[in-house]
PDB file of C-alpha atoms in Angstrom:
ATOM      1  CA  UNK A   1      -4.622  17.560  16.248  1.00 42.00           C
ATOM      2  CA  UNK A   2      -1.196  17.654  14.402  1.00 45.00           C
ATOM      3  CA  UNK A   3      -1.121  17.812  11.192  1.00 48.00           C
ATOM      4  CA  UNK A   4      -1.240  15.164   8.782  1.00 47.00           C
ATOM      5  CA  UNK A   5       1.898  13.488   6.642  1.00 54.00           C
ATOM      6  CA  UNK A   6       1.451  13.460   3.250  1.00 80.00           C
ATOM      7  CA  UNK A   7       0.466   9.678   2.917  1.00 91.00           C
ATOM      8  CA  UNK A   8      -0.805   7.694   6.316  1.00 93.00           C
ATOM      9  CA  UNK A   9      -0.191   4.372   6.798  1.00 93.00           C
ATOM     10  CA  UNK A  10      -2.224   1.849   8.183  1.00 95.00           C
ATOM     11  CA  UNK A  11      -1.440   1.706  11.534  1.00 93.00           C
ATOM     12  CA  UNK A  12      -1.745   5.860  11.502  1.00 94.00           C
ATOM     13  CA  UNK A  13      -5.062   5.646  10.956  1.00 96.00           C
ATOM     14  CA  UNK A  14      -6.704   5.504  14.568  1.00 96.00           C
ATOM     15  CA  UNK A  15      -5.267   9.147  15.147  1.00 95.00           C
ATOM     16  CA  UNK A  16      -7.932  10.281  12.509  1.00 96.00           C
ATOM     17  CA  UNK A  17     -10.452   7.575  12.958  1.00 97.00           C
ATOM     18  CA  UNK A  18     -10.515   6.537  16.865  1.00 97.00           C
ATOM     19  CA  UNK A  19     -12.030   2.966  17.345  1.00 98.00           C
ATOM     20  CA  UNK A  20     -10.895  -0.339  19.339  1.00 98.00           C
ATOM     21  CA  UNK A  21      -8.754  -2.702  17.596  1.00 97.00           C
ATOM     22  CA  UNK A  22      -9.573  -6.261  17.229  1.00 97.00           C
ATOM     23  CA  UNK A  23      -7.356  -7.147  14.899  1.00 97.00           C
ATOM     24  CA  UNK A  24      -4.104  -6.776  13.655  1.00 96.00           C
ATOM     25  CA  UNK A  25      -1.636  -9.023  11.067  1.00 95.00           C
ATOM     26  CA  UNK A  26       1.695  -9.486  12.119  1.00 90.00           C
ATOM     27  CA  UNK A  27       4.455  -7.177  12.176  1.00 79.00           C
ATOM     28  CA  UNK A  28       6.830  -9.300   9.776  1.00 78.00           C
ATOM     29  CA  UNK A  29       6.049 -12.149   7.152  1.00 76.00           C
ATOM     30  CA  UNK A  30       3.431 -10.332   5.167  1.00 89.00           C
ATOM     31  CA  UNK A  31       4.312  -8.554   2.513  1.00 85.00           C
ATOM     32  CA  UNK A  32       1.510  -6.283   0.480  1.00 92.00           C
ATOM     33  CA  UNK A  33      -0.857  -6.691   2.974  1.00 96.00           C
ATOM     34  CA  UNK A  34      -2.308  -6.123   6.071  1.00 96.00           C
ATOM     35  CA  UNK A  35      -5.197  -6.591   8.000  1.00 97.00           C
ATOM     36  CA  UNK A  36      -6.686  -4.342  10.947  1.00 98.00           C
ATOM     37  CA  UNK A  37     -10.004  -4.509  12.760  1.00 98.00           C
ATOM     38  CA  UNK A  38     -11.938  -2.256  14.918  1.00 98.00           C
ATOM     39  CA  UNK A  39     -14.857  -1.716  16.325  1.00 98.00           C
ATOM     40  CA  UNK A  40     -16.202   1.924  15.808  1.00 98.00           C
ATOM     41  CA  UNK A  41     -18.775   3.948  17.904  1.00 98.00           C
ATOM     42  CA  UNK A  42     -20.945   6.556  15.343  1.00 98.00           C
ATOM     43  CA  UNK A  43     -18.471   8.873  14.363  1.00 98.00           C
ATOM     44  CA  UNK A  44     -17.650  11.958  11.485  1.00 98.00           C
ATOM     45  CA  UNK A  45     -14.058  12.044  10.518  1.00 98.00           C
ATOM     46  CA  UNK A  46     -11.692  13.204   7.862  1.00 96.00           C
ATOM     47  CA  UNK A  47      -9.529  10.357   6.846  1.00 96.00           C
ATOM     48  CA  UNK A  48      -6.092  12.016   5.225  1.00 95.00           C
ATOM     49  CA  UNK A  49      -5.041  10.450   1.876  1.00 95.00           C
ATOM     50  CA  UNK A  50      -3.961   6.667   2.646  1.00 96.00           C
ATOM     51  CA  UNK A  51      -0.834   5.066   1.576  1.00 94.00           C
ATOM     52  CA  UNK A  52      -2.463   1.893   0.794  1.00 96.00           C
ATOM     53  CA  UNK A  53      -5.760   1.020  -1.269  1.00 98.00           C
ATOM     54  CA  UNK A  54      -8.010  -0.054   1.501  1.00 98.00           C
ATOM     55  CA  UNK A  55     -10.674  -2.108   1.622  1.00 98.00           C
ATOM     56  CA  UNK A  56     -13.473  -2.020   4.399  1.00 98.00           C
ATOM     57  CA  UNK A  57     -15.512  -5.769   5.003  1.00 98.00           C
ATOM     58  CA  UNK A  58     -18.414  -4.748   7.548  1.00 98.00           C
ATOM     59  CA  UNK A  59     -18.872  -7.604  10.422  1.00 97.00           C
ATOM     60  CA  UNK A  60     -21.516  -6.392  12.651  1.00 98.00           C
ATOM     61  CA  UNK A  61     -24.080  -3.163  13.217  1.00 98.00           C
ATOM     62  CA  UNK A  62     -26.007  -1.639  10.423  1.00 98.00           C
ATOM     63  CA  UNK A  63     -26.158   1.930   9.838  1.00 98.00           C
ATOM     64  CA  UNK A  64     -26.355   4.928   7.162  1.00 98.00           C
ATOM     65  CA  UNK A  65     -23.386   5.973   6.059  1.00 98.00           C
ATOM     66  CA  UNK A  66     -22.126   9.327   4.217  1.00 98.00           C
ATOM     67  CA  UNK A  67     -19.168   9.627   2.872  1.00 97.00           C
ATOM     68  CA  UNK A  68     -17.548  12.406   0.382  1.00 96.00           C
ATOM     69  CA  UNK A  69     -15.223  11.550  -2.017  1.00 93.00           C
ATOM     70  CA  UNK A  70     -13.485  13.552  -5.100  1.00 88.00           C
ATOM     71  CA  UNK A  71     -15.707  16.760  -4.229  1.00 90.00           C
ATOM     72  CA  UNK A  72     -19.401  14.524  -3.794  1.00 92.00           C
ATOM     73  CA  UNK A  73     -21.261  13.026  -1.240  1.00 95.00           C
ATOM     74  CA  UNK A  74     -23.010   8.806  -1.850  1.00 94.00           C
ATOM     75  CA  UNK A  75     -25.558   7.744   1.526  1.00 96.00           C
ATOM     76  CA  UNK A  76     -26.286   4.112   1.737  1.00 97.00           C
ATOM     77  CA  UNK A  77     -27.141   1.912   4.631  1.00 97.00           C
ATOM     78  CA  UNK A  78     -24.388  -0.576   4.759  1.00 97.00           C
ATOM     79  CA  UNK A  79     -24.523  -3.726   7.305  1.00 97.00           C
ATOM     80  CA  UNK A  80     -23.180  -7.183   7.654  1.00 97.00           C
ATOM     81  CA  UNK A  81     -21.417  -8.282   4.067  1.00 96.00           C
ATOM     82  CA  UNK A  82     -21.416  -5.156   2.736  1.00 97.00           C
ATOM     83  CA  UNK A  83     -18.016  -3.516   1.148  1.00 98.00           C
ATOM     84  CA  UNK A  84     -16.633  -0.346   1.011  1.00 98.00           C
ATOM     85  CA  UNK A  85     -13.513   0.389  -1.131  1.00 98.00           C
ATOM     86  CA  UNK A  86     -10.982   3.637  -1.092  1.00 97.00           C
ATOM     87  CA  UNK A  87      -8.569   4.111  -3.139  1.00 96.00           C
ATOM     88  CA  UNK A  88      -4.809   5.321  -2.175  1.00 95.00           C
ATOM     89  CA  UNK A  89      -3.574   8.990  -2.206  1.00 93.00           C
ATOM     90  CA  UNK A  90      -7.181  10.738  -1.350  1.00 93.00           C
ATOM     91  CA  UNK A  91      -8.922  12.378   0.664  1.00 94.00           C
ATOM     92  CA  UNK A  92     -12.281  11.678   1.449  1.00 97.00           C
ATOM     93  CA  UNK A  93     -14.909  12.026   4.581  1.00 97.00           C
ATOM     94  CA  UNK A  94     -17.183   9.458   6.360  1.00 98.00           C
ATOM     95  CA  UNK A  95     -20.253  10.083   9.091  1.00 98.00           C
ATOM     96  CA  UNK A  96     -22.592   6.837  10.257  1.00 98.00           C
ATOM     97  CA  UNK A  97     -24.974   7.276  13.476  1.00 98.00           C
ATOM     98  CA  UNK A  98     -24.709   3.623  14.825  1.00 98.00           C
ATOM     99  CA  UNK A  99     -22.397   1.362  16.223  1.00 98.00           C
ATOM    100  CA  UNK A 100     -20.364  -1.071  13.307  1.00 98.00           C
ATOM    101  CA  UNK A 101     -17.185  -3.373  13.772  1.00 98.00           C
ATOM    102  CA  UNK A 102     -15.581  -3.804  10.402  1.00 98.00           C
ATOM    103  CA  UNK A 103     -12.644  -5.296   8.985  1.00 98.00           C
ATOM    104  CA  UNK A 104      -9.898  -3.005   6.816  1.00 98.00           C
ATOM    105  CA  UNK A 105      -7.639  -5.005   4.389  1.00 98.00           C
ATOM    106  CA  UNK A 106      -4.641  -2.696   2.922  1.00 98.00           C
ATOM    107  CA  UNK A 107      -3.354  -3.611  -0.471  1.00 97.00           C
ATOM    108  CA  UNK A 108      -0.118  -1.979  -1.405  1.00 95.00           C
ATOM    109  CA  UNK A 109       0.678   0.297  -4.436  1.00 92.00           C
ATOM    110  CA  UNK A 110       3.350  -2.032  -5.360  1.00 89.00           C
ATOM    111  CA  UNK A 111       0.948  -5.247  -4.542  1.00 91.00           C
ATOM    112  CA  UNK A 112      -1.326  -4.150  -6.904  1.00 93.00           C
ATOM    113  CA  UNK A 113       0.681  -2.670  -9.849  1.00 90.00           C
ATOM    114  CA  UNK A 114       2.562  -5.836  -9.453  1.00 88.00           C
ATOM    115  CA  UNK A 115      -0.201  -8.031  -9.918  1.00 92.00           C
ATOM    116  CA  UNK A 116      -1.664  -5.975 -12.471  1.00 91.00           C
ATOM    117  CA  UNK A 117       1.336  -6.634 -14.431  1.00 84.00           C
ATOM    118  CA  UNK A 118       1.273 -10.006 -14.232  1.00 85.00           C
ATOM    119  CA  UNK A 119      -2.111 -10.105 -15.800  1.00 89.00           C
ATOM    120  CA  UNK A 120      -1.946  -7.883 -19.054  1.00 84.00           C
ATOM    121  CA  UNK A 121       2.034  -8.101 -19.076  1.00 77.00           C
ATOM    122  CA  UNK A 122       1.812  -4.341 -19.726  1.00 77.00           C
ATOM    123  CA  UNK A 123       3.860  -1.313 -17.798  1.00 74.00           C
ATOM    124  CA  UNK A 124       1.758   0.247 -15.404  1.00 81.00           C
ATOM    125  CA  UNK A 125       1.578   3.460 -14.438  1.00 80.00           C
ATOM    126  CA  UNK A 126      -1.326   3.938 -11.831  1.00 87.00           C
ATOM    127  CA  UNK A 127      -4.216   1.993 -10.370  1.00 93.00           C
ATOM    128  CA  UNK A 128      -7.227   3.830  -8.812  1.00 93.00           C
ATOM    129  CA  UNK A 129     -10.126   1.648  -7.325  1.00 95.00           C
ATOM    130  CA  UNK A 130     -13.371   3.250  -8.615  1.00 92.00           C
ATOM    131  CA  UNK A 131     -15.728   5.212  -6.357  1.00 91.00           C
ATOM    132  CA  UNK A 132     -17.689   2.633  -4.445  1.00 94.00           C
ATOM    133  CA  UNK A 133     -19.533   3.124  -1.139  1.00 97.00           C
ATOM    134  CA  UNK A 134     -20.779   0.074  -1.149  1.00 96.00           C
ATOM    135  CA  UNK A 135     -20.064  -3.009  -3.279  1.00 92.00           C
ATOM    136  CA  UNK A 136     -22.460  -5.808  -4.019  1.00 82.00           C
ATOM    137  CA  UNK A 137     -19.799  -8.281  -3.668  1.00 92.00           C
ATOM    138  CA  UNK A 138     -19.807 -11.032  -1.490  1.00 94.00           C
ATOM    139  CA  UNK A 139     -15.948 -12.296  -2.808  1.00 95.00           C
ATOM    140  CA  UNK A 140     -14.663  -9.734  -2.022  1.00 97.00           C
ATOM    141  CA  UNK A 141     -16.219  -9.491   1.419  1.00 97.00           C
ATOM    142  CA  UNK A 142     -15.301 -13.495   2.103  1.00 97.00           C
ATOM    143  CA  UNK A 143     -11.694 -12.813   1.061  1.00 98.00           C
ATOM    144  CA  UNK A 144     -11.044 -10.281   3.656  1.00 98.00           C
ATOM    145  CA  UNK A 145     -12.480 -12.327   6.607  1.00 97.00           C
ATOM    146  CA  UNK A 146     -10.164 -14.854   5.749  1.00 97.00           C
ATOM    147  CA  UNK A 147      -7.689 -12.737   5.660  1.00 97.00           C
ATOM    148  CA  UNK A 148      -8.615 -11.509   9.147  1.00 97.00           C
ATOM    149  CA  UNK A 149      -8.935 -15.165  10.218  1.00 96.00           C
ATOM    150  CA  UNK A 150      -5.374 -15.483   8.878  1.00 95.00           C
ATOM    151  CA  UNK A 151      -4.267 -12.403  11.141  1.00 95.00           C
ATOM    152  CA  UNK A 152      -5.975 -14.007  14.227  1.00 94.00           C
ATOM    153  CA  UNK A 153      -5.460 -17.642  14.598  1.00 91.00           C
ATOM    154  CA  UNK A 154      -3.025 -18.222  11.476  1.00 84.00           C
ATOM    155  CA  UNK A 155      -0.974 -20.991  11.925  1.00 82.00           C
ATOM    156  CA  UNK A 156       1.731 -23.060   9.907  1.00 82.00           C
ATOM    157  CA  UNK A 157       2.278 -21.640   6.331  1.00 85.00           C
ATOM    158  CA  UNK A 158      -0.022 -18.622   7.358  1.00 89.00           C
ATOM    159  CA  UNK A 159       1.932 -16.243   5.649  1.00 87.00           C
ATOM    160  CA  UNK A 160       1.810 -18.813   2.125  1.00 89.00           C
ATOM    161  CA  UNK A 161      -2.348 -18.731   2.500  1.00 94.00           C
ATOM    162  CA  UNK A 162      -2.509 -14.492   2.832  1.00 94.00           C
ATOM    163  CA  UNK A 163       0.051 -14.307  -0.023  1.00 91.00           C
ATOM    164  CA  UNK A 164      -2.401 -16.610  -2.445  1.00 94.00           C
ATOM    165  CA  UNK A 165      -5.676 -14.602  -0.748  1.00 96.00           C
ATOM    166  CA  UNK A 166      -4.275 -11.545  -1.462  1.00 96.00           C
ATOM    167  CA  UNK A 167      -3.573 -11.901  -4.957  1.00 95.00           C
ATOM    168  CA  UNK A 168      -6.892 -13.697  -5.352  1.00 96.00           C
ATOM    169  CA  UNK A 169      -8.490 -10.375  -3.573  1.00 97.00           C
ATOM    170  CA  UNK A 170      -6.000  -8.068  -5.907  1.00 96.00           C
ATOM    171  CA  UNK A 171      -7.329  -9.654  -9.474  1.00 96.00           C
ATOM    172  CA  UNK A 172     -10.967  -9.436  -8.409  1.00 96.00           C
ATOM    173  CA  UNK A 173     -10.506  -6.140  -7.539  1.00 97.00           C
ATOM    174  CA  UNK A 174      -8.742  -5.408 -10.542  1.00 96.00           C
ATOM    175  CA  UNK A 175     -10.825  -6.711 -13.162  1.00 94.00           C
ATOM    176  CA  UNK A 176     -14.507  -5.248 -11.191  1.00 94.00           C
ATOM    177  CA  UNK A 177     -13.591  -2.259  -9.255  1.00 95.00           C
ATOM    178  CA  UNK A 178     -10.806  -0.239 -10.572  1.00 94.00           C
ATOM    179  CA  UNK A 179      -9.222   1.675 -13.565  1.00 91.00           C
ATOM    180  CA  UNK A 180      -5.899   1.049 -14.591  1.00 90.00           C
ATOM    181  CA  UNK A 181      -3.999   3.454 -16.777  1.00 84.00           C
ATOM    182  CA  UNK A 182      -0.914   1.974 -18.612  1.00 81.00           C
ATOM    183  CA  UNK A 183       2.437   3.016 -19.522  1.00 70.00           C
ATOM    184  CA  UNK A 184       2.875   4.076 -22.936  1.00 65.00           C
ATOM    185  CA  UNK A 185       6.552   3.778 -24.385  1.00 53.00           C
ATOM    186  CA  UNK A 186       7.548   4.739 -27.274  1.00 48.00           C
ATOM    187  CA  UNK A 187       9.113   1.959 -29.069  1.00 49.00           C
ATOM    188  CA  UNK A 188      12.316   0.318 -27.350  1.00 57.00           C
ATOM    189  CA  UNK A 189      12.671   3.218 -25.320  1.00 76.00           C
ATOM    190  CA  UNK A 190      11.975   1.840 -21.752  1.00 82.00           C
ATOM    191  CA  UNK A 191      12.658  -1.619 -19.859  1.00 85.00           C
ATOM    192  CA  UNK A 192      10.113  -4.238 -21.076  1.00 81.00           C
ATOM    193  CA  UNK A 193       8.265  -5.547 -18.764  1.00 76.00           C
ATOM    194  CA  UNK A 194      10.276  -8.600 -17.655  1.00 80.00           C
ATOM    195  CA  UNK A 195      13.039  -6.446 -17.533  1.00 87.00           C
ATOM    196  CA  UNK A 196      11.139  -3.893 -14.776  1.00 85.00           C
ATOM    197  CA  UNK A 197       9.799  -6.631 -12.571  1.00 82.00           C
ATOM    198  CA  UNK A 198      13.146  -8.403 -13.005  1.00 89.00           C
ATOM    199  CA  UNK A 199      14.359  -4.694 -11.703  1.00 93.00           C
ATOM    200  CA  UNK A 200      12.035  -4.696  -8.758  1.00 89.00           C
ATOM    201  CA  UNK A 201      12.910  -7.905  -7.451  1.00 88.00           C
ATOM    202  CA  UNK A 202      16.452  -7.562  -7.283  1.00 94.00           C
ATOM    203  CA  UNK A 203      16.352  -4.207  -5.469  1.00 94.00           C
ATOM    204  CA  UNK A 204      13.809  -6.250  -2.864  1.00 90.00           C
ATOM    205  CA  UNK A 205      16.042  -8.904  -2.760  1.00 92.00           C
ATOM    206  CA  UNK A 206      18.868  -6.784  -1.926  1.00 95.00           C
ATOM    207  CA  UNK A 207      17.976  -3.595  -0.173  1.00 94.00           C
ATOM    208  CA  UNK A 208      19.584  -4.153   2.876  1.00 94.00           C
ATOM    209  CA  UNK A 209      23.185  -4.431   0.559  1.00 94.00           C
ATOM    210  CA  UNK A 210      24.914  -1.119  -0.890  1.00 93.00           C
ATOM    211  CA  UNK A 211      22.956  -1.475  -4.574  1.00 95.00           C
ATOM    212  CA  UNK A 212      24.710   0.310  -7.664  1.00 94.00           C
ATOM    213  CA  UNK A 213      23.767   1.350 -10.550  1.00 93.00           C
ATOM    214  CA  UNK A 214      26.163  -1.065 -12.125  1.00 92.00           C
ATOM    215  CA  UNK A 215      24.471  -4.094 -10.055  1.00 94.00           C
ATOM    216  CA  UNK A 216      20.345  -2.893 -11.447  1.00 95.00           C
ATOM    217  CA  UNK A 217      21.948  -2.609 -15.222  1.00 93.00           C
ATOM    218  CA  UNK A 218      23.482  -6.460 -14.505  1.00 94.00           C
ATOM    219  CA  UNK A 219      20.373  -7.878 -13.423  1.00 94.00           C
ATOM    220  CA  UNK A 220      18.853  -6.901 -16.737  1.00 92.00           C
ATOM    221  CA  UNK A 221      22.134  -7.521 -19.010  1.00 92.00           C
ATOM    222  CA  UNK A 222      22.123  -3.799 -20.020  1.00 90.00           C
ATOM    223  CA  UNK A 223      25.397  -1.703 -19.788  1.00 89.00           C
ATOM    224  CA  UNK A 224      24.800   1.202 -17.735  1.00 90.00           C
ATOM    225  CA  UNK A 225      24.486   4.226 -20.001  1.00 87.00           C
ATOM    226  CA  UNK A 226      21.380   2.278 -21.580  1.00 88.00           C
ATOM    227  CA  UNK A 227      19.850   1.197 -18.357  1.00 92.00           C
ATOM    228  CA  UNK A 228      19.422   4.292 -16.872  1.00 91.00           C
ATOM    229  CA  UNK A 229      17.862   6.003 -20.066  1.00 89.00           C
ATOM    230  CA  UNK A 230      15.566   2.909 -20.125  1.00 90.00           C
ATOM    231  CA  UNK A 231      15.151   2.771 -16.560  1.00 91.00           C
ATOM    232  CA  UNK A 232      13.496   6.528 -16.414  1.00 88.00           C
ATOM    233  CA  UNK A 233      11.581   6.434 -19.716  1.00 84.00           C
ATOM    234  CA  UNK A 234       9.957   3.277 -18.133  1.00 82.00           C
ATOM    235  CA  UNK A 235       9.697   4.591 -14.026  1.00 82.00           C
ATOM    236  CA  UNK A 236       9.421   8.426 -14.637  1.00 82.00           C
ATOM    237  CA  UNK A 237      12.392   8.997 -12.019  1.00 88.00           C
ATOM    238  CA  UNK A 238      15.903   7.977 -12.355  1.00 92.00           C
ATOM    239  CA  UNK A 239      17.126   4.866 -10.684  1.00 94.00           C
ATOM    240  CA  UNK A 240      18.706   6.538  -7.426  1.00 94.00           C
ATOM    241  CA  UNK A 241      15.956   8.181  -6.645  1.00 92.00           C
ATOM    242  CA  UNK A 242      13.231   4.951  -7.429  1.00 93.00           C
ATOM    243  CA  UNK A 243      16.023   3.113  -4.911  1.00 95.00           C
ATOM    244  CA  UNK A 244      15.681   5.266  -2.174  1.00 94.00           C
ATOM    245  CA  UNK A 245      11.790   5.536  -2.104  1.00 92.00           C
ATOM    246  CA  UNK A 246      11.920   1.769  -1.774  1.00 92.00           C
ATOM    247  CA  UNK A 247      14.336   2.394   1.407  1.00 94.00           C
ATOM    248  CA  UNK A 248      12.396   4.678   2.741  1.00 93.00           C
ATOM    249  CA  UNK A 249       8.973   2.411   2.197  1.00 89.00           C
ATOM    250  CA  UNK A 250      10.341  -0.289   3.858  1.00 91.00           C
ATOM    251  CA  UNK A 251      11.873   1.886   6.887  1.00 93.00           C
ATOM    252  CA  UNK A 252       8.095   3.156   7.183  1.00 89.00           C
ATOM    253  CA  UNK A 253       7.029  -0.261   7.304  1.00 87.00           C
ATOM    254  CA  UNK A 254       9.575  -1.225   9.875  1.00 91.00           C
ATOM    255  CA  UNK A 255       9.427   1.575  12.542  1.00 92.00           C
ATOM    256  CA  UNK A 256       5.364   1.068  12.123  1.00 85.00           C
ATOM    257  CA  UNK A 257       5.322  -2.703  12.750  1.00 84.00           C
ATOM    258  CA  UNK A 258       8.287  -3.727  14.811  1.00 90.00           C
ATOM    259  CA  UNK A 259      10.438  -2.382  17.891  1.00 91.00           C
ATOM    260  CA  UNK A 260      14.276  -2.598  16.234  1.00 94.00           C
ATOM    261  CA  UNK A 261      16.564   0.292  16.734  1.00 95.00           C
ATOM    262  CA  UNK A 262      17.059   3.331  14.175  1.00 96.00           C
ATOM    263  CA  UNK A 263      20.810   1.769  13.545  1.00 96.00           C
ATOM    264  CA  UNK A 264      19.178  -1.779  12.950  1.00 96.00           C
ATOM    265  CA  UNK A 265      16.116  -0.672  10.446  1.00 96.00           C
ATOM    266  CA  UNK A 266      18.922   2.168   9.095  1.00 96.00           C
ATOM    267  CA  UNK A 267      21.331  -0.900   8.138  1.00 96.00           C
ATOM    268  CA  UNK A 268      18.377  -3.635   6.866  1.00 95.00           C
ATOM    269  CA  UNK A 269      17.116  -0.641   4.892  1.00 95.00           C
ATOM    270  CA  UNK A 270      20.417  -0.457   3.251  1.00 95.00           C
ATOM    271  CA  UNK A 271      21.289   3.256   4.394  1.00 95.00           C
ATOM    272  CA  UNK A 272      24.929   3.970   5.111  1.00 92.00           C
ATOM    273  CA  UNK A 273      24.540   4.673   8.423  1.00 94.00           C
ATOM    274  CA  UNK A 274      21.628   6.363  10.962  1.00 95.00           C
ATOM    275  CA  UNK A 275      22.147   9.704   9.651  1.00 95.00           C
ATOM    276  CA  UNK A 276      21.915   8.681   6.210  1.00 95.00           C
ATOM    277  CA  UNK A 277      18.266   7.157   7.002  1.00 95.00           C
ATOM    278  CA  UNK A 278      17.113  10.569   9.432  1.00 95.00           C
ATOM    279  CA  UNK A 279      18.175  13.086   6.335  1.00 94.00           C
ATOM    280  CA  UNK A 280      16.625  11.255   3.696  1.00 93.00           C
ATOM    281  CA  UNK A 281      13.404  10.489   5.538  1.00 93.00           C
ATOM    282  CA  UNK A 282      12.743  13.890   7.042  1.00 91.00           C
ATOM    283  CA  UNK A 283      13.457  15.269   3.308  1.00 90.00           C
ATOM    284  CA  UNK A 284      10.399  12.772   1.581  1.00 88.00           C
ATOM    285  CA  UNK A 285       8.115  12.009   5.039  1.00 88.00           C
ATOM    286  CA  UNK A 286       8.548  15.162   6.100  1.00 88.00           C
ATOM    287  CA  UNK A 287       9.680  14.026  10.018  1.00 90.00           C
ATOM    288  CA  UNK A 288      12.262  12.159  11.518  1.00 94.00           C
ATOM    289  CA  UNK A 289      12.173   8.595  11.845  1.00 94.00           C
ATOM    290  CA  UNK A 290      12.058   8.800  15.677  1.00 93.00           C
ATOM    291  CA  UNK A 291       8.400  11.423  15.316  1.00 91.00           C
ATOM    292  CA  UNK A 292       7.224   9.243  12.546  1.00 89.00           C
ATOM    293  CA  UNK A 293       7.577   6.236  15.089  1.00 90.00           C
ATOM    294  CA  UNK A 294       5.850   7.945  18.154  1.00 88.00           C
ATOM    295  CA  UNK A 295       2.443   9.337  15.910  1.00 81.00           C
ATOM    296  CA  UNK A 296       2.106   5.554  13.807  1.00 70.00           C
TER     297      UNK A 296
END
């Protein structure tokens, strides 16, 4: 088996977990989200550290299941309503000895952090679900089969109902099933809040255009000198580099989920040409765009 990237993404995920899909959201028009089913024989893998927080609703079957996370090892028998939660960036190991068909909904880093600072209108600086194997919660499990419902048979304003589910799903989870460790600033030193989300959006809004740093320090009416000081005391990283980990994001999310060309996703990625996109991806994904493609 080759050896795994540093972060999978969703769609990765069958190379380390083999089951049959039965579900799958849409390639474009959800954003922070996504939604894959499967249904899985009895099975012990070793599922790489995840991209995305994940969330696992369980449909059908009943069986024991073992997993180790962070070093230990929880057994529970989990069946129809049950939840499982992982959180992003860990590795962690699962065995169950019957047949199950589940549902996995994927929350993004930025979904979350987003949302989470919406609802203290404080910086954040990491979310990590809590260890739980299996959650005696019956919203959470009801969210994600909508959700799933959504990625079936979703119809006109589909993508409007999965964006209001999913940040229903992201503040439940937030407030009962994870820790959230905030940004402390020292004084005036970093963007304020408003400032950083106003930050985020623009570069969203405009990745596909050649971004400068004089264009970021605009959209927060800051001259540049004092934007970028801000901009790293508030991000950790300086604002070229936070710009081009967006780029890259969203070219993983494109070669993943749709069939354009390297020159299209290079150019609505905002990289100056196809070259541009190959160099900087192999340097942070650690492959080229074309062998990240052909293992998703």
């Amino acid at each position: 088996m080759a050896a795994a990237p540093s972060l999978i993404d969703p769609d990765q995920l069958p190379t380390w977990v083999p089951g049959r899909l039965t579900v799958h959201s849409p390639d474009r028009g959800w954003d922070g989200v996504s939604v894959r089913g499967y249904r899985y024989a009895a099975s012990d893998v070793q599922v790489p550290p995840m991209r995305d927080y994940m969330i696992v609703a369980y449909l059908r079957g009943t069986t024991a299941m073992r997993r180790c996370f962070d070093g230990r090892w929880s057994d529970v028998t989990l069946g129809p309503g049950d939840v499982s939660l992982l959180t992003r960036a860990a590795d962690s190991h699962w065995v169950w000895p019957s047949d199950i068909e589940v549902v996995h909904v994927y929350l993004t880093q930025d979904e979350l952090a987003s949302t989470c600072r919406q609802m203290y209108e404080r910086d954040v600086q990491d979310v990590e679900l809590q260890d739980v194997l299996k959650a005696d919660d019956p919203a959470i499990h009801r969210t994600a089969m909508l959700i799933a419902q959504e990625a079936a048979h979703g119809g006109a304003g589909s993508s409007l109902l999965v964006q209001s589910l999913s940040c229903q799903l992201s503040v439940h989870i937030l407030r009962r099933h994870a820790h959230v460790l905030f940004r402390e600033r020292g004084g005036s030193d970093g963007l304020t809040f408003q400032q950083e989300r106003a930050v985020r959006d623009y570069i969203q809004d405009h990745l596909a255009e050649n971004i400068s740093l004089n264009d970021l320090a605009a959209s927060v009416s800051l001259s540049r000198y004092h934007f970028a000081r801000r901009f790293r005391a508030s991000a950790g990283t300086t604002p070229h580099a936070f710009l081009l980990r967006q780029r890259i994001d969203r070219a993983q999310t494109l070669l993943s989920r749709t069939n354009m060309s390297l020159l299209e996703i290079a150019a609505a990625c905002g990289f100056a040409d196809q070259s541009h996109m190959t160099r900087a991806f192999r340097k942070h994904v650690g492959a080229t765009p074309g062998e990240y493609r052909r293992r998703s």
